[in-house]
CSV table of N, CA and C in Angstrom, one decimal:
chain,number,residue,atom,x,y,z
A,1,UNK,N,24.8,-39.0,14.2
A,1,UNK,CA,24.9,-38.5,12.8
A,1,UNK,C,23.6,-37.8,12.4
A,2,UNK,N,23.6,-36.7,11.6
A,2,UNK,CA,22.6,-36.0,10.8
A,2,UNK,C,21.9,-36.6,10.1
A,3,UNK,N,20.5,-36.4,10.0
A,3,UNK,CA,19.9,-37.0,8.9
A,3,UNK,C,19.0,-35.9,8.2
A,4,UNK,N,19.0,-35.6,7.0
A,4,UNK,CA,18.0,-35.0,6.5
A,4,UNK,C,16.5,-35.6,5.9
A,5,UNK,N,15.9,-34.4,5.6
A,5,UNK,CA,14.2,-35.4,5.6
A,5,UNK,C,13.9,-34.7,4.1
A,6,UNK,N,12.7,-34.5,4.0
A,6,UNK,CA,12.3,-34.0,2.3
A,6,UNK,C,13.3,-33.0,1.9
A,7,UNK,N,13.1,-32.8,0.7
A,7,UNK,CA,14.1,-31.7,0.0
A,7,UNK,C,13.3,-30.1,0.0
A,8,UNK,N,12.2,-30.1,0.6
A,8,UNK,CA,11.7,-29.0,0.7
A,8,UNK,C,12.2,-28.3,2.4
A,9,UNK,N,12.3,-27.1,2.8
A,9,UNK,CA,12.2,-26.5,4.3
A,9,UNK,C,11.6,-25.9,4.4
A,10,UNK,N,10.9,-23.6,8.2
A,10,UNK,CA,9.6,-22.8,8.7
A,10,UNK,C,9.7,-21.7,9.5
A,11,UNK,N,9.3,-20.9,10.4
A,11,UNK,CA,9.5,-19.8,11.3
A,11,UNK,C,10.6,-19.0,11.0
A,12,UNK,N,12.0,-19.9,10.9
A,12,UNK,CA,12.9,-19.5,11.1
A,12,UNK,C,13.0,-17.8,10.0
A,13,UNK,N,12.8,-18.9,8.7
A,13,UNK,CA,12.6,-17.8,7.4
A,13,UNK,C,11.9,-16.8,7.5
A,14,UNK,N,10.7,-16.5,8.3
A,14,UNK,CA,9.9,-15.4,8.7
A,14,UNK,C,10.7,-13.9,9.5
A,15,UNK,N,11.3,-14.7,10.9
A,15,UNK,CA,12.7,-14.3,11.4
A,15,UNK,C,13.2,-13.9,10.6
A,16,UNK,N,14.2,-14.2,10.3
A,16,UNK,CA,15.5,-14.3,9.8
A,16,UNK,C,15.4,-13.3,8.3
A,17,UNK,N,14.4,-13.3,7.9
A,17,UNK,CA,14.3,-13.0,6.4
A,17,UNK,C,14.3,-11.3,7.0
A,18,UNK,N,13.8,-10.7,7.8
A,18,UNK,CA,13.6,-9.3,8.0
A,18,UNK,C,14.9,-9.0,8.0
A,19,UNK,N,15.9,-9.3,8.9
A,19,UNK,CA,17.5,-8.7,9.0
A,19,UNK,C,18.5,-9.0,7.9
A,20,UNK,N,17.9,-10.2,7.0
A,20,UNK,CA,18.9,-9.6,6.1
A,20,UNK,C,18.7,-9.2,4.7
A,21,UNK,N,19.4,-9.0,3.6
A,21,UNK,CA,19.2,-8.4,2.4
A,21,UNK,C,18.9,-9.8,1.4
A,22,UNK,N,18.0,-9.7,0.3
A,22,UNK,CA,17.2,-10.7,-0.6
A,22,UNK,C,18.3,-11.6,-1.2
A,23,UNK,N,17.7,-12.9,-1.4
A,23,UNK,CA,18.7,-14.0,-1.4
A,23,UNK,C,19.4,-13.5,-3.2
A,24,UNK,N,20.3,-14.6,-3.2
A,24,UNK,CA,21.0,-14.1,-4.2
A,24,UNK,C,21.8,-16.0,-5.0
A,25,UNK,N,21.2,-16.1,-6.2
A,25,UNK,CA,21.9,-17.4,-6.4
A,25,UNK,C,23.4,-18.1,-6.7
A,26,UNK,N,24.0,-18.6,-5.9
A,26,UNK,CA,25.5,-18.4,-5.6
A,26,UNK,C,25.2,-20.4,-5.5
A,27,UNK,N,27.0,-20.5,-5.7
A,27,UNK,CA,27.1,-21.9,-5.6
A,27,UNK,C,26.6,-22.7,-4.4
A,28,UNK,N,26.7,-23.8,-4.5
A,28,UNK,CA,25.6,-24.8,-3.5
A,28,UNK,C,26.7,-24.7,-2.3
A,29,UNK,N,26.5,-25.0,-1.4
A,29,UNK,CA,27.5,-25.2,0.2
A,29,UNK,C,27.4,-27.0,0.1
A,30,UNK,N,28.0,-27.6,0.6
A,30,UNK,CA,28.1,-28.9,0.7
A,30,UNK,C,27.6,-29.3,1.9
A,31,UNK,N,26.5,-30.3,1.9
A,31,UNK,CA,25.5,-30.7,3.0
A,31,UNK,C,26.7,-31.2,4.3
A,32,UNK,N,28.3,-31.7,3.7
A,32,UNK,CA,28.7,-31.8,5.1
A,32,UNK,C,29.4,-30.5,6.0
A,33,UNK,N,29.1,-29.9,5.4
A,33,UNK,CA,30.0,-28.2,5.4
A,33,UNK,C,28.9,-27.8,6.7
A,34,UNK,N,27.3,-27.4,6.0
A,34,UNK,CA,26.2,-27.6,6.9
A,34,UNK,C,25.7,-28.0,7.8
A,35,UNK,N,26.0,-29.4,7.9
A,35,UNK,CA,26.0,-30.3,9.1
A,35,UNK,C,26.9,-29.5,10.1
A,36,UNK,N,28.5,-29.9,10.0
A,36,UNK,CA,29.5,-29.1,10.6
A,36,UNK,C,29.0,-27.8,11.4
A,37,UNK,N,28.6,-27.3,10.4
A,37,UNK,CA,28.3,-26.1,10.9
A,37,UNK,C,27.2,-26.4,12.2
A,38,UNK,N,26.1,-26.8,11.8
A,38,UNK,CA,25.3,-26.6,12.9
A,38,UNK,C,25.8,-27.6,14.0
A,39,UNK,N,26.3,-29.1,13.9
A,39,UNK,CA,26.9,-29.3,15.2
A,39,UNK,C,27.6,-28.3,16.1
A,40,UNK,N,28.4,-27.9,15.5
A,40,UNK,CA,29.3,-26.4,16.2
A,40,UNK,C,28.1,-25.3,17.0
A,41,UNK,N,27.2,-25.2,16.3
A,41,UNK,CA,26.3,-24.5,17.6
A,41,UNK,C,25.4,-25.4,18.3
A,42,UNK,N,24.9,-26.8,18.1
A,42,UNK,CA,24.0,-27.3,18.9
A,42,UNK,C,24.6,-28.6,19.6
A,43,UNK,N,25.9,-28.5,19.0
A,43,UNK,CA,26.3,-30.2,19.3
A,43,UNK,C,26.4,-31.3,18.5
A,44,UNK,N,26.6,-32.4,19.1
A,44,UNK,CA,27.1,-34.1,18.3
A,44,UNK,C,25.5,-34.4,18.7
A,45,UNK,N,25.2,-35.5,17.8
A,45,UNK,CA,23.9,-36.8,17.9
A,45,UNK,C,22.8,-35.8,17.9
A,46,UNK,N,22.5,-35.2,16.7
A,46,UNK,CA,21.3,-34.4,16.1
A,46,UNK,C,20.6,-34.8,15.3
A,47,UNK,N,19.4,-34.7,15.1
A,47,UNK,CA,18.5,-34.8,14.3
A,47,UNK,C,17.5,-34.2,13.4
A,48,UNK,N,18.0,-33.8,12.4
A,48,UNK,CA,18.1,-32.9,11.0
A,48,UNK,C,16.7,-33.0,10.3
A,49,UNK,N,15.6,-32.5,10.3
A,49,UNK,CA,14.5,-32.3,9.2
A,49,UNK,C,14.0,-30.8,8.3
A,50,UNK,N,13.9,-31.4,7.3
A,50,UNK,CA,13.4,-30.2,6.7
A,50,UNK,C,12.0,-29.5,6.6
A,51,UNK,N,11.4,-28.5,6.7
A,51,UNK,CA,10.6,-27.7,7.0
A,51,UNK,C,10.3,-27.1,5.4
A,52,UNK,N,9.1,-27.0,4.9
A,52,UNK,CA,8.8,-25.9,3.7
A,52,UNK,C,8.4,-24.9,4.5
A,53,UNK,N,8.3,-23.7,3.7
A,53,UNK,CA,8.2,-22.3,4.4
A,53,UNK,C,7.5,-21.8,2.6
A,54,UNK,N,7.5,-20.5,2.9
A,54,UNK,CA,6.9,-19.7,1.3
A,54,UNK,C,8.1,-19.1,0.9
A,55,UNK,N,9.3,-19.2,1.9
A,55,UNK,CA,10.1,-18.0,1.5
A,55,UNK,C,11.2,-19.3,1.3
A,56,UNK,N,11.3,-19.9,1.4
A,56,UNK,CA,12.5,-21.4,1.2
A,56,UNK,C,12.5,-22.9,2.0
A,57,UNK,N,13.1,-22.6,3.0
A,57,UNK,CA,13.3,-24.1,3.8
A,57,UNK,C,14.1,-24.1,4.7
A,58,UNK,N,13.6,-24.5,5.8
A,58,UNK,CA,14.9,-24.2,7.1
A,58,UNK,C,14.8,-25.8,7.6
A,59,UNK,N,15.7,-25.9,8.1
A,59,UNK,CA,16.2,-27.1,9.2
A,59,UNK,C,15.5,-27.3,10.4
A,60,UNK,N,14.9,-28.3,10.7
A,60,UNK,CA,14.5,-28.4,12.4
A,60,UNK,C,15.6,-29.1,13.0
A,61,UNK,N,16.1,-28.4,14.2
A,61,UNK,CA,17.0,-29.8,15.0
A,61,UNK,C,16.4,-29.9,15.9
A,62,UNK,N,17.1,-31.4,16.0
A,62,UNK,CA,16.7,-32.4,17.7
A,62,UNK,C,17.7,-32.8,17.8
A,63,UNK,N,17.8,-32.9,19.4
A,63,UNK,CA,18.5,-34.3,19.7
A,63,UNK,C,17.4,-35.3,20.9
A,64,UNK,N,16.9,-36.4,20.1
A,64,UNK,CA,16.5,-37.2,20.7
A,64,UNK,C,15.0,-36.9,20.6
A,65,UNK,N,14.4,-36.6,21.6
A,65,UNK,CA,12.5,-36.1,21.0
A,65,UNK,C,12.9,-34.6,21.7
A,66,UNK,N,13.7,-34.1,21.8
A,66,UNK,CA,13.7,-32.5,21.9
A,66,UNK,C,14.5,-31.6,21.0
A,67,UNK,N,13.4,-30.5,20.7
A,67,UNK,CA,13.6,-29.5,19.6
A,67,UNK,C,14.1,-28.7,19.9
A,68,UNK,N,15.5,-28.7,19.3
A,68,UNK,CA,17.0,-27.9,20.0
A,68,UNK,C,16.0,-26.5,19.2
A,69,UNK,N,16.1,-25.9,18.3
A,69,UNK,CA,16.3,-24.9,17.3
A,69,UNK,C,16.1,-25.4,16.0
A,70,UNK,N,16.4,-24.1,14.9
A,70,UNK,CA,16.2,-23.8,14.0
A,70,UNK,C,17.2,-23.9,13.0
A,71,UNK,N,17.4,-24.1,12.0
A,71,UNK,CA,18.7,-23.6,10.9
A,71,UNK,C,18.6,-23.1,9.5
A,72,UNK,N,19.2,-22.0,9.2
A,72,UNK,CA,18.8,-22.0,8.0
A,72,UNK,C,19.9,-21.6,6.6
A,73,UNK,N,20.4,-21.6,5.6
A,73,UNK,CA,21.1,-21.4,5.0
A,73,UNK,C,21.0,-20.5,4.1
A,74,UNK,N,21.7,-19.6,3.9
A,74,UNK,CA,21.1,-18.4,3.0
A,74,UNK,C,22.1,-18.2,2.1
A,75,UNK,N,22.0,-16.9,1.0
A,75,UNK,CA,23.2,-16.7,0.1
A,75,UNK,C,22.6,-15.1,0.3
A,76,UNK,N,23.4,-14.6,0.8
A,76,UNK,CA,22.6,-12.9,0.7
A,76,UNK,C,24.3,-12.2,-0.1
A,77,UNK,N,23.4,-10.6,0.1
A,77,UNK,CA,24.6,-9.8,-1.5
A,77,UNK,C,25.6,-9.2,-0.7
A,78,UNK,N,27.0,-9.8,-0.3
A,78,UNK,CA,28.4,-8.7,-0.2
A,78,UNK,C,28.3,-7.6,-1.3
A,79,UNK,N,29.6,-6.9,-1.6
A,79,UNK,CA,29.8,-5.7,-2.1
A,79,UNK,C,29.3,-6.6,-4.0
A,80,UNK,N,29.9,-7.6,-4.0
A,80,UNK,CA,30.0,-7.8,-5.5
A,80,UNK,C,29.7,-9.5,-5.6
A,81,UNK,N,29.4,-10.2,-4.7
A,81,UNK,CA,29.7,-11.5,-4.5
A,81,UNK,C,28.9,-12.0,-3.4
A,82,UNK,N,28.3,-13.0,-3.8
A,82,UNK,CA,26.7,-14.1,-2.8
A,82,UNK,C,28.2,-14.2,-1.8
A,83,UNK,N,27.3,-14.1,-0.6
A,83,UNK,CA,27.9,-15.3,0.8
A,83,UNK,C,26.9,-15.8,1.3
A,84,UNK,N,27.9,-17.0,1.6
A,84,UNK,CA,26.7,-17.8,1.9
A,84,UNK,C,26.8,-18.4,3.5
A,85,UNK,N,25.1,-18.8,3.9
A,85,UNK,CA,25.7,-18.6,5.7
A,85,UNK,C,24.7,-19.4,6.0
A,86,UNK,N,24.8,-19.4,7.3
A,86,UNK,CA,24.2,-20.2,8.3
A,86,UNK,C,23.5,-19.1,9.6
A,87,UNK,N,22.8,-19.8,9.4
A,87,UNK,CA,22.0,-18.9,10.8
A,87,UNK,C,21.4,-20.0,11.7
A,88,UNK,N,21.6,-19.9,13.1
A,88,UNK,CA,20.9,-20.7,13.8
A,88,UNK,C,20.0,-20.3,14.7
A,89,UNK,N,18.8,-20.8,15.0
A,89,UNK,CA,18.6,-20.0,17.0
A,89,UNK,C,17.7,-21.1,17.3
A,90,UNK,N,17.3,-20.5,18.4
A,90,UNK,CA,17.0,-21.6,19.0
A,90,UNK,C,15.1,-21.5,19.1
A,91,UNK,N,14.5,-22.5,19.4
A,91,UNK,CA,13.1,-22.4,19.6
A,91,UNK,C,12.0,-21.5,19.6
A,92,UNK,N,12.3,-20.0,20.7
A,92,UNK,CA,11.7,-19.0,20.7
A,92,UNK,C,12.4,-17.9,19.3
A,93,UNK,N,13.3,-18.6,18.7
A,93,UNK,CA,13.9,-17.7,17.4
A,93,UNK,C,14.6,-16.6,17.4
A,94,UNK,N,14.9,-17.2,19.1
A,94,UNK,CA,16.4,-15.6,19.5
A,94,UNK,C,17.9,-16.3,18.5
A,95,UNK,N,18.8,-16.0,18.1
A,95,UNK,CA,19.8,-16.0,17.3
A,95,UNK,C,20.8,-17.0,18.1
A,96,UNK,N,21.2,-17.7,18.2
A,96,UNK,CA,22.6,-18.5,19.0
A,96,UNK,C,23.8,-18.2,17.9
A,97,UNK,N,23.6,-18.2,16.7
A,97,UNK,CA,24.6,-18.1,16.2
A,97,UNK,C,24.8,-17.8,14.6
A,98,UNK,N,26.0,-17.0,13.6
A,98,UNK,CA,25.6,-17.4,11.9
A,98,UNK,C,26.9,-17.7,12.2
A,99,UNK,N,27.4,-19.0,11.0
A,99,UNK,CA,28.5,-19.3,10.6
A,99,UNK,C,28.5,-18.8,9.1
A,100,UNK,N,29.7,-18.1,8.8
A,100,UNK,CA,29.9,-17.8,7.3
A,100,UNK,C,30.0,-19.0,6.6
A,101,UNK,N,29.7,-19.9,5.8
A,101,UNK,CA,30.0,-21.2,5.2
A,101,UNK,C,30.4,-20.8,4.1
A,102,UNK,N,30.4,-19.7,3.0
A,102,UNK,CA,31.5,-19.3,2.2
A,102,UNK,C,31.4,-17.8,1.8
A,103,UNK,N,32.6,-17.3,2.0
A,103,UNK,CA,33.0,-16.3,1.9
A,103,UNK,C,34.0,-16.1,0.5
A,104,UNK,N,32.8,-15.1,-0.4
A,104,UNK,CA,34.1,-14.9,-2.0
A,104,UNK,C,34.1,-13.2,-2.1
A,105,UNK,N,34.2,-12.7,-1.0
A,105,UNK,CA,34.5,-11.9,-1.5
A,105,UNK,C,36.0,-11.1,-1.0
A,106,UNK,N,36.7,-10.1,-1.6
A,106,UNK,CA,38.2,-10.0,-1.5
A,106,UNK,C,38.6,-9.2,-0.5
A,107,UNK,N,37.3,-9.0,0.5
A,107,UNK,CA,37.9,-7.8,1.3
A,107,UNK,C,36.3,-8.1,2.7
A,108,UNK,N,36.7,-7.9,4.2
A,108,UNK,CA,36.0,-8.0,4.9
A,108,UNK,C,35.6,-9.5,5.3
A,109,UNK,N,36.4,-10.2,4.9
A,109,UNK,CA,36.6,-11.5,5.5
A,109,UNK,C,36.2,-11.7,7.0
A,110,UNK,N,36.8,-10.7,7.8
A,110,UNK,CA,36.3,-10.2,9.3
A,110,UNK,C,34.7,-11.2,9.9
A,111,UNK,N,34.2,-11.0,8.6
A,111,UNK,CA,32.6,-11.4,9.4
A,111,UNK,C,32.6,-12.7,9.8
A,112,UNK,N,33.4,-13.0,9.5
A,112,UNK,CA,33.9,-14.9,9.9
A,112,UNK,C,34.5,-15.1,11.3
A,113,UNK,N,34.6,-14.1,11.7
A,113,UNK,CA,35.6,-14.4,12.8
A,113,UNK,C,34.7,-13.8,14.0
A,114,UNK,N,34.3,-15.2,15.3
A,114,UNK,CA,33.6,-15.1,16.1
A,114,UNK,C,34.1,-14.1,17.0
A,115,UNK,N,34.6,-12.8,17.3
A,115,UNK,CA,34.7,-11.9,17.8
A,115,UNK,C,33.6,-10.8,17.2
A,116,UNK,N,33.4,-11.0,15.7
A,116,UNK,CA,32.1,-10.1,14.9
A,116,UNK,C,31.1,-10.8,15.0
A,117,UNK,N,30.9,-11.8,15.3
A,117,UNK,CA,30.1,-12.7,15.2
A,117,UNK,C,28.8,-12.7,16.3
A,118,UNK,N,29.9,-12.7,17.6
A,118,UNK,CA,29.1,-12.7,18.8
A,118,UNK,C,28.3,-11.8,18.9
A,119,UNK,N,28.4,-10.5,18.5
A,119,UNK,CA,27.2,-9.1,18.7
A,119,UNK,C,25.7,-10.1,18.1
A,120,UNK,N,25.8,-10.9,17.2
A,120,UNK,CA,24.2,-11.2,16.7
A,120,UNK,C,23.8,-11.5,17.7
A,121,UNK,N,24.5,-12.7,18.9
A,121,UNK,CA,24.0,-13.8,19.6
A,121,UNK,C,22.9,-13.2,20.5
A,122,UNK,N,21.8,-14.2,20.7
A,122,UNK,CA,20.9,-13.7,21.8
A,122,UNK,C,20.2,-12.5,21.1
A,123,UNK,N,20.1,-12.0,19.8
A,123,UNK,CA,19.5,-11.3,19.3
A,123,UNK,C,17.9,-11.8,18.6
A,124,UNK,N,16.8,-11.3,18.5
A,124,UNK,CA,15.7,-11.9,17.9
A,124,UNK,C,15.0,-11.1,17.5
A,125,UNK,N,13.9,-11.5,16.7
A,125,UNK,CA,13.2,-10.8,15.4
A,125,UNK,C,12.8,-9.5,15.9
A,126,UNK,N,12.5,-9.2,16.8
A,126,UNK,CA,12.2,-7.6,17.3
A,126,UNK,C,13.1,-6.8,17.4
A,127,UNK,N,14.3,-7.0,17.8
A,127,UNK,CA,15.9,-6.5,18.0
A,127,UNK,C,16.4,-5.2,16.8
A,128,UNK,N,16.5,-4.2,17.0
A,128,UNK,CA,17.5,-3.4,16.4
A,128,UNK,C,18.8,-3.6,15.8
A,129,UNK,N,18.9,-3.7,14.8
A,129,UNK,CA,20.5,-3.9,13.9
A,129,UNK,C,21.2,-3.2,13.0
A,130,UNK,N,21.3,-1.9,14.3
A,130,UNK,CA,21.1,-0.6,13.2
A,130,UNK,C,23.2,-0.5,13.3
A,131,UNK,N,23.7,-0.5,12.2
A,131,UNK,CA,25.0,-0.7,12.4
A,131,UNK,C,25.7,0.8,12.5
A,132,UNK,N,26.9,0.8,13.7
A,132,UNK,CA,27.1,1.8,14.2
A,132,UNK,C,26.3,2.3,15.4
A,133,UNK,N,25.1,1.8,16.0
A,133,UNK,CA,24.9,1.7,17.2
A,133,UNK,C,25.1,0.2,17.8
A,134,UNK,N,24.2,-0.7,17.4
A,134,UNK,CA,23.7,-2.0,18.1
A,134,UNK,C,25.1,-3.2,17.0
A,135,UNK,N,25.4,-2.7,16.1
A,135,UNK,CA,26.1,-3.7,14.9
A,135,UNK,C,27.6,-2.8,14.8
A,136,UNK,N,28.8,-2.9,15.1
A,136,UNK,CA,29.9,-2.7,14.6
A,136,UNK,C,29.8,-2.8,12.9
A,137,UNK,N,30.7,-2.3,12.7
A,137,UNK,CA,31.0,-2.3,10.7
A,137,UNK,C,32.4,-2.8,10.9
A,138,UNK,N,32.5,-3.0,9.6
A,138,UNK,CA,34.2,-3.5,9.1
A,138,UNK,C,34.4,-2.6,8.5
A,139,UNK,N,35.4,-1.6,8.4
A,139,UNK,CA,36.1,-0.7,7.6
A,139,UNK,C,36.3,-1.1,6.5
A,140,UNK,N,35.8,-0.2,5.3
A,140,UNK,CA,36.0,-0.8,3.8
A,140,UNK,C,35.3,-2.3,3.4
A,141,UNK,N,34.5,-2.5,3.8
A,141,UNK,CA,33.5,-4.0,4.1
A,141,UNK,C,31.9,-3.9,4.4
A,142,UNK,N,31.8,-2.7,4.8
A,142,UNK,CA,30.3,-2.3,5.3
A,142,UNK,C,29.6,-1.7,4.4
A,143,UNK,N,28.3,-2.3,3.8
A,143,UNK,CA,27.1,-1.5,2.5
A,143,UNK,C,26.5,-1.1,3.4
């Protein structure tokens, strides 16, 4: 089982903050929603700590005394409506994975579905994410 540590969360936010658009305040995600989530890319029998950063708070995982990766939770701007997500990667801060954890907006649902999903993987903070070369779009869903 997960355990979390202070209420404050590191690297990851450094990362991760360049590719996407500035956070945006949207309803909370549910810590088991989160959990879920990151089992799904790292696995069962993890161990969950929080990290402060300047820019918010990311997740360290383990399992056991080894540091799987990173996690981090964001609310960034759809067309009219926060979604909110998950980002994970692993140690060196290449991308393993985002889970959408909620999706409100009425159109482009698509990003949820690990067929769009997979183009991030293996991707990391030096990487091009120029969409329409390196990033597919969703028709009528793409800012």
């Amino acid at each position: 089982m997960a355990r979390f540590g202070s209420p404050a969360l590191v690297g990851l936010a450094l990362a991760v903050g360049a590719w996407l658009p500035p956070r945006l305040a949207a309803q909370s995600v549910s810590p088991k929603k989160v959990v879920a989530a990151i089992e799904r890319v790292f696995g069962a029998g993890l161990r969950l700590d929080t990290i402060a950063t300047g820019s918010g708070s990311v997740l360290r995982v383990a399992r056991a005394d080894t540091l799987l990766g990173f996690a981090r939770v964001l609310d960034v701007r759809g067309k009219d409506q926060p979604i909110s997500l998950l980002v994970a990667t692993d140690t060196a801060l290449i991308l393993r994975d985002i889970d959408i954890l909620v999706y409100r907006e009425p159109y482009g649902g698509e990003v949820a579905y690990d067929s769009w999903r997979r183009q991030f993987r293996g991707r990391g903070p030096d990487d091009s994410l120029t969409v329409g070369r390196e990033i597919r779009g969703i028709s009528g869903a793409t800012i």
